[in-house]
Short mmCIF file of C-alpha atoms and ligand atoms in Angstrom, two decimals:
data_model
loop_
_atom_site.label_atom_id
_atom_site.label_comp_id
_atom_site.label_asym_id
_atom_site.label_seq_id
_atom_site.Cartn_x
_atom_site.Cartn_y
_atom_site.Cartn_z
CA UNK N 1039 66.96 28.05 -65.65
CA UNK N 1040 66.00 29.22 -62.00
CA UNK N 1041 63.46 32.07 -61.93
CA UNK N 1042 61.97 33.62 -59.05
CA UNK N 1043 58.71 31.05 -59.16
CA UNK N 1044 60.80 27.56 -59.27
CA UNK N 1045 63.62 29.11 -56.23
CA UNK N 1046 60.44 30.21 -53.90
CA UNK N 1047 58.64 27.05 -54.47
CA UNK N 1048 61.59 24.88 -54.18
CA UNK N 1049 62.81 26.86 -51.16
CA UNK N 1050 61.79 24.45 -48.54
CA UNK N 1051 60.17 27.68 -46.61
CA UNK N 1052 56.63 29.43 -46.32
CA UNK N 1053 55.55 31.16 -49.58
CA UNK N 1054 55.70 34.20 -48.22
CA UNK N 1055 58.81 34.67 -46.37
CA UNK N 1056 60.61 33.29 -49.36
CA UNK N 1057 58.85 35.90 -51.07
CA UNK N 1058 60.09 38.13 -48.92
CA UNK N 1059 63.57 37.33 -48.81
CA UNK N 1060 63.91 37.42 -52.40
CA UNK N 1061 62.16 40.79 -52.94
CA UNK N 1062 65.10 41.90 -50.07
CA UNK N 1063 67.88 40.09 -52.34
CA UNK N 1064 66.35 42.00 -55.68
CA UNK N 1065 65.84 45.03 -54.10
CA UNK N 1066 62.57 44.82 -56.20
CA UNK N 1067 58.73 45.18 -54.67
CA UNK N 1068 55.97 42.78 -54.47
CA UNK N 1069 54.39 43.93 -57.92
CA UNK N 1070 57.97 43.71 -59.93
CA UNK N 1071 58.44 39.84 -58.42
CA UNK N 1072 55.06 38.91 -59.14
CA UNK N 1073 55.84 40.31 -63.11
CA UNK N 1074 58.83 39.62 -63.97
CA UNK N 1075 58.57 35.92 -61.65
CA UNK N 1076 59.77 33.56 -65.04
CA UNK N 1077 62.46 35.39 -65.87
CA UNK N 1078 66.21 34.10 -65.22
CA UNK N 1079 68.00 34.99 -61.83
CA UNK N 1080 71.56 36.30 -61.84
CA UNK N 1081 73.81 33.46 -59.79
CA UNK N 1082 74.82 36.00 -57.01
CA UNK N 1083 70.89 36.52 -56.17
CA UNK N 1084 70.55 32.90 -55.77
CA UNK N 1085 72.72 32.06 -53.89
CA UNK N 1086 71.86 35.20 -51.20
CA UNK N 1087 68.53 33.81 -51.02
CA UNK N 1088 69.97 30.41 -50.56
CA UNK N 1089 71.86 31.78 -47.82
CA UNK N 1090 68.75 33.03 -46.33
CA UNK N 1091 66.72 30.60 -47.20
CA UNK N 1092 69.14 27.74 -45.05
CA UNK N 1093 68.78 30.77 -42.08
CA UNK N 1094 65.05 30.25 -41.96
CA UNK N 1095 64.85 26.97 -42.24
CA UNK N 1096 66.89 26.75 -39.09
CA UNK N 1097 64.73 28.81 -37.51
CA UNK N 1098 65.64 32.14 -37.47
CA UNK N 1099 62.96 35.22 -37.65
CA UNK N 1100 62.10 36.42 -41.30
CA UNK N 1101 62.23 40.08 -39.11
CA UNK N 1102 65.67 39.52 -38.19
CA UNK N 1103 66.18 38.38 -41.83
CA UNK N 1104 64.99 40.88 -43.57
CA UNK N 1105 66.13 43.86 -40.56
CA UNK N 1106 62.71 45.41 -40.67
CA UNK N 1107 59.29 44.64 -38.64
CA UNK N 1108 55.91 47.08 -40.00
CA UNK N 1109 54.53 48.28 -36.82
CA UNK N 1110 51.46 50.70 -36.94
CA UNK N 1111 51.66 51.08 -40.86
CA UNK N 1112 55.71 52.38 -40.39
CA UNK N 1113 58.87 50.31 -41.06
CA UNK N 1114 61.06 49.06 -37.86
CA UNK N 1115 64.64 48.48 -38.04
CA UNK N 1116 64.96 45.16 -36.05
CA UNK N 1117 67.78 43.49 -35.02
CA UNK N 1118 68.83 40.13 -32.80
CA UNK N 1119 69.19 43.09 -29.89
CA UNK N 1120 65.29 43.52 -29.42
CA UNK N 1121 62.02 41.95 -29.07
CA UNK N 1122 60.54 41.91 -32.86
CA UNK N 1123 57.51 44.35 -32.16
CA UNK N 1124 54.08 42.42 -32.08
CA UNK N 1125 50.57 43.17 -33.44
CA UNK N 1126 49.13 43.08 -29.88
CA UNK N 1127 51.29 45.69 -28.88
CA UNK N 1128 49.56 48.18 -31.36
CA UNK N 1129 46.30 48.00 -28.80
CA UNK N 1130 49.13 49.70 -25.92
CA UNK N 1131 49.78 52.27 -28.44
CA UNK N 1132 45.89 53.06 -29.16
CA UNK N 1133 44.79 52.99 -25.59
CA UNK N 1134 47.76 54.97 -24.56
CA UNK N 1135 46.91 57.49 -27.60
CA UNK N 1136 43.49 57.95 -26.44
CA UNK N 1137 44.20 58.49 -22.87
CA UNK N 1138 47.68 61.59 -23.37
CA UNK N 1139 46.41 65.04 -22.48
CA UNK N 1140 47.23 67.64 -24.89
CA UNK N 1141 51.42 68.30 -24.57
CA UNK N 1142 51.38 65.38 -21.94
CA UNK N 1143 54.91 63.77 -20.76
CA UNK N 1144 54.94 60.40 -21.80
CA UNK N 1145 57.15 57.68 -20.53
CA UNK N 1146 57.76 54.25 -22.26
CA UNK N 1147 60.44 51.51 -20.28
CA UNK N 1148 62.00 49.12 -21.53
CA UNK N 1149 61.47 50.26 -25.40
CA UNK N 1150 63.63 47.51 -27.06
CA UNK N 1151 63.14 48.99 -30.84
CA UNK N 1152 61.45 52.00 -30.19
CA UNK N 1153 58.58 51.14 -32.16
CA UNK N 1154 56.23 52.74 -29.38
CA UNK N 1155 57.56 56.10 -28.52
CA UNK N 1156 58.21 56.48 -32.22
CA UNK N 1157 54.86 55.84 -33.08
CA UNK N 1158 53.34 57.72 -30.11
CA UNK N 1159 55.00 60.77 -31.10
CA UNK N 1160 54.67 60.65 -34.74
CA UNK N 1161 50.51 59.92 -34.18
CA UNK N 1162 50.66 62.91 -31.90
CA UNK N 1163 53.33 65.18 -32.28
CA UNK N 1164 51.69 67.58 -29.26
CA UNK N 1165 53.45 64.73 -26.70
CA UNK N 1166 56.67 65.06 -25.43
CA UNK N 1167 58.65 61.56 -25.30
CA UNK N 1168 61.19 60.12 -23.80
CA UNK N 1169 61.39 56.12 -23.19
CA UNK N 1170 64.56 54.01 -21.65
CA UNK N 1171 66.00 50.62 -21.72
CA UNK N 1172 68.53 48.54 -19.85
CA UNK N 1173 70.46 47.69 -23.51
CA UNK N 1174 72.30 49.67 -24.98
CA UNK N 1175 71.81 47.72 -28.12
CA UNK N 1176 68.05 47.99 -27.59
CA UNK N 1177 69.18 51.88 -27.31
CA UNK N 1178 71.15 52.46 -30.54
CA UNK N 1179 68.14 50.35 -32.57
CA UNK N 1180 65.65 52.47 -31.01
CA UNK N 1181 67.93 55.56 -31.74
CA UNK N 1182 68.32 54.54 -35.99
CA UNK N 1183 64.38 54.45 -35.32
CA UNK N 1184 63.79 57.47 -33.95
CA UNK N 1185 66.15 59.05 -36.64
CA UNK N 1186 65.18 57.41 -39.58
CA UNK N 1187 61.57 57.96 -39.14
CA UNK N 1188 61.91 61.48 -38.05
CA UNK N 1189 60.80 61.49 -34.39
CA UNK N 1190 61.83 63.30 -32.14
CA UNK N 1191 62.23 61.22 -28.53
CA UNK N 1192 64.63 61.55 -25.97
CA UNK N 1193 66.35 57.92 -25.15
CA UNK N 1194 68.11 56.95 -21.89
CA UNK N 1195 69.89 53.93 -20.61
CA UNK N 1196 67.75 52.91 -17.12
CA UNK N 1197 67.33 50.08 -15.48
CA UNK N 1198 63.43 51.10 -15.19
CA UNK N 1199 62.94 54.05 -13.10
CA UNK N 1200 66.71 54.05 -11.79
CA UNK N 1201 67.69 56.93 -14.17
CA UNK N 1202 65.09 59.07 -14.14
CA UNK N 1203 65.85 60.66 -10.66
CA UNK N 1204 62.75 62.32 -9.39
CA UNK N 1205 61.53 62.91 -13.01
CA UNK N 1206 57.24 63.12 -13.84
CA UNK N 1207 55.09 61.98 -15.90
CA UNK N 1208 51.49 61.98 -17.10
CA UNK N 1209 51.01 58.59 -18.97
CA UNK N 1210 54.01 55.68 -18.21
CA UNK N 1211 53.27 52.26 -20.74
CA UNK N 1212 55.98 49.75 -20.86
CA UNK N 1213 55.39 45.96 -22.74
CA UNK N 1214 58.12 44.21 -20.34
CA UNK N 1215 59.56 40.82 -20.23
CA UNK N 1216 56.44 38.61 -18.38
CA UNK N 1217 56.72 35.38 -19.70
CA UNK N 1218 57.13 32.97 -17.00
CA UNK N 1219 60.82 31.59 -16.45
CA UNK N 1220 60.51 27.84 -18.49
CA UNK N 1221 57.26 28.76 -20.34
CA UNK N 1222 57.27 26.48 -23.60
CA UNK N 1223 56.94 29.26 -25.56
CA UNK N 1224 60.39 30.00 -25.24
CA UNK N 1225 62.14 27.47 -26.72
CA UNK N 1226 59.64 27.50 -29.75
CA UNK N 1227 59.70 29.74 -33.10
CA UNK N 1228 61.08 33.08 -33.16
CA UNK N 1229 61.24 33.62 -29.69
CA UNK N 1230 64.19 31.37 -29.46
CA UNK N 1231 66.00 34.11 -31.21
CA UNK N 1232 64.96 36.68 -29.47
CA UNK N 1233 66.92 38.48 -26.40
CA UNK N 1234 66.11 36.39 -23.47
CA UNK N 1235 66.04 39.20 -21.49
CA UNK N 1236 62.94 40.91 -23.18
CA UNK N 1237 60.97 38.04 -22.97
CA UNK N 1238 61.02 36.78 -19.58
CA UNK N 1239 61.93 37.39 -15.94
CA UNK N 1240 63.38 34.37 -14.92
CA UNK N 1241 61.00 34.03 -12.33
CA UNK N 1242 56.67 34.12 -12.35
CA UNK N 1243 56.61 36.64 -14.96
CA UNK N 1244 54.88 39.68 -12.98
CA UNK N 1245 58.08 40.42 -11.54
CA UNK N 1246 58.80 43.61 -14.00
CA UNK N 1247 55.11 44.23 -13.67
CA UNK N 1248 55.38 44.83 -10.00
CA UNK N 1249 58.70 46.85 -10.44
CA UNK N 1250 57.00 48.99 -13.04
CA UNK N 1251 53.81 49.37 -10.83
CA UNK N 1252 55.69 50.30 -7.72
CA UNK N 1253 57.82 52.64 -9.08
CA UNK N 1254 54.94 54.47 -10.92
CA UNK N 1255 53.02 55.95 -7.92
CA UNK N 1256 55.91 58.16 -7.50
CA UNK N 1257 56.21 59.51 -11.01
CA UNK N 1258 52.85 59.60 -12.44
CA UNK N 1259 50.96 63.16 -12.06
CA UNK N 1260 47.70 62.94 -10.61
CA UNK N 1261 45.13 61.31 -13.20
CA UNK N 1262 47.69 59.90 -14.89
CA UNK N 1263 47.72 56.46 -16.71
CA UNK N 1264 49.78 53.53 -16.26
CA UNK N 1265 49.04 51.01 -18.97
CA UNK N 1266 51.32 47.87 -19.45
CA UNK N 1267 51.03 44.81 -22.02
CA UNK N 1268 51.11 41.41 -20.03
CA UNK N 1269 50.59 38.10 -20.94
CA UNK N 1270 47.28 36.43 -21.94
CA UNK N 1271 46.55 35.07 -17.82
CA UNK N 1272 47.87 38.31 -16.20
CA UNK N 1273 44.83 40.14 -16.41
CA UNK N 1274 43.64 39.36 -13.09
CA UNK N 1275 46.69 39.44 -11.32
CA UNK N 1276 47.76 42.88 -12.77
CA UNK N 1277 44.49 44.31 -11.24
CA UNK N 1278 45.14 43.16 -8.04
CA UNK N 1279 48.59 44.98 -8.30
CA UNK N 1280 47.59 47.84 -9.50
CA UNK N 1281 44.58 47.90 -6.91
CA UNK N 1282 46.99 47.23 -4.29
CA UNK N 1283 49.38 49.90 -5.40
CA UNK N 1284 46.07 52.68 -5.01
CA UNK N 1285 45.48 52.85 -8.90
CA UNK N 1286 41.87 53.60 -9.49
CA UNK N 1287 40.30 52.52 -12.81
CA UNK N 1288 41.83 49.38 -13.16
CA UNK N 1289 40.96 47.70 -16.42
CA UNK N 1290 41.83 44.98 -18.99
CA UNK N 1291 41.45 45.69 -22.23
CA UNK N 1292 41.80 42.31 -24.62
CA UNK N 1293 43.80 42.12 -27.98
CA UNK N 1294 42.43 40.87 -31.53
CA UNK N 1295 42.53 37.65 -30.57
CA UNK N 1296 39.88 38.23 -27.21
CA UNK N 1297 43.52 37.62 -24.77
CA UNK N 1298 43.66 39.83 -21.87
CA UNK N 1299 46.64 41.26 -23.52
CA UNK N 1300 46.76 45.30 -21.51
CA UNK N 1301 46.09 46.38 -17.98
CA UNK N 1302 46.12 49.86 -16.60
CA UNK N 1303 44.75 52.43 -14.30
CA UNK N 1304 44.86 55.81 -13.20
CA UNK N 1305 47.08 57.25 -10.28
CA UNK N 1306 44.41 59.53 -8.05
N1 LIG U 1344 54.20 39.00 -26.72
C1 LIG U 1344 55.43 38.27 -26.69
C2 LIG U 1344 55.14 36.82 -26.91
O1 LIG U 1344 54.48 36.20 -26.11
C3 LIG U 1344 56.17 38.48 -25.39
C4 LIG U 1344 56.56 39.89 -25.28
C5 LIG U 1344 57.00 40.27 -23.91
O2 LIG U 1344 57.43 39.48 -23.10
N2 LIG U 1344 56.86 41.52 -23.67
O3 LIG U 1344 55.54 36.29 -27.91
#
């Protein structure tokens, strides 16, 4: 007799993504597996965990798996098509969320799955949102986001600014791709699932930085905030950019783990 305790030990995967998976397969929560975990599984639910089960050991992202990343306490729809949203990227979200004016226009580039205009606008309704990205994959995730969870953002296909025409805002934060082209990191874990093209690019990883930077000064309204995740050794260097680019302000603000994880500063 399989139950739910012999098919997650004898998975071959962490305890908790088989977990997971199987809670997905039952349709069931946490509580009702932990209850009801020696009772007899039907055939068809074993062998859709199975299925999963060979997925992950091969590699592939329990997010992907399941289709759903928490981000900020809410539920992400995630997908092959976008970067699976990260803890460190909640510390953009607060920083931005304590820097928006009442009713400021907020920009966010290169949104993959949404989960940061969402979650700007549903922590402060008073902002009005709008956020782009070069996919149009990215795009129609973000856009089941932004539906499902009820907020209401305006999404554009733009290569960064290229869309926007001469458009303004008061607070622009974007977590681009700044890994370095042939960082290790890339061929290891999840991020070897994960579109290529949100993670790095292809060159010294400040490249979108210094796209995102430059094309700021233009948009931002005076006092406004640029504030950008980079990597955990771009601290310095985004400074320097930003300094160079006549931001005042310029700060790094480090993530749980005490990374230099966000840069930012203020357009005089
Ligand atoms: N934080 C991600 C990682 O290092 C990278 C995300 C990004 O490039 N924006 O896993």
């Amino acid at each position: 007799m399989t139950t739910a305790r012999t098919l997650i030990a004898e998975s071959g995967i962490d305890r908790v993504d088989a977990r997971l998976l199987l809670q997905q397969v039952l349709g069931v929560n946490r509580a009702w597996l932990m209850a009801h975990d020696d009772e007899p599984l039907a055939d068809d639910a074993i062998a859709r965990f199975a299925a999963l089960a060979t997925r992950r050991r091969a590699g592939e992202p329990v997010a992907y798996l399941l289709g759903v990343r928490e981000f900020y306490s809410r539920d992400f729809a995630v997908g092959p098509g976008v970067l699976i949203p990260r803890p460190e990227t909640e510390l953009l979200v607060e920083l931005a969320l304590a820097r928006a004016p009442q009713g400021a226009v907020v920009l966010d580039l290169g949104t993959g799955s949404g989960c940061i205009p969402v979650t700007l606008k549903l922590e402060r309704p008073d902002l009005i949102v709008s956020a782009v990205d070069i996919s149009t994959d990215a795009l129609a995730i973000a856009a089941r986001n932004a539906a499902a969870l009820d907020a209401d953002i305006v999404l554009r296909q733009s290569d960064w600014y290229a869309a926007l025409a001469d458009a303004q805002f008061d607070l622009i934060v974007s977590n681009p791709p700044y890994i370095v082209a042939g960082d290790a990191h890339l061929t290891q874990g999840d991020l070897r699932f994960e579109p290529i093209d949100a993670l790095t690019d292809h060159a010294d990883g400040l490249a979108h930085i210094r796209a995102i930077i430059a094309g700021a000064t233009a948009r931002l309204s005076a006092g406004g905030w640029l504030l950008f995740e980079h990597g955990y050794d771009q601290g310095p260097a985004s400074r320097a950019l930003l300094a160079a680019a006549g931001f005042v302000e310029a700060q790094t603000w480090t993530d749980l783990a005490g990374l230099d994880r966000v840069s930012g500063g203020i357009r005089p």
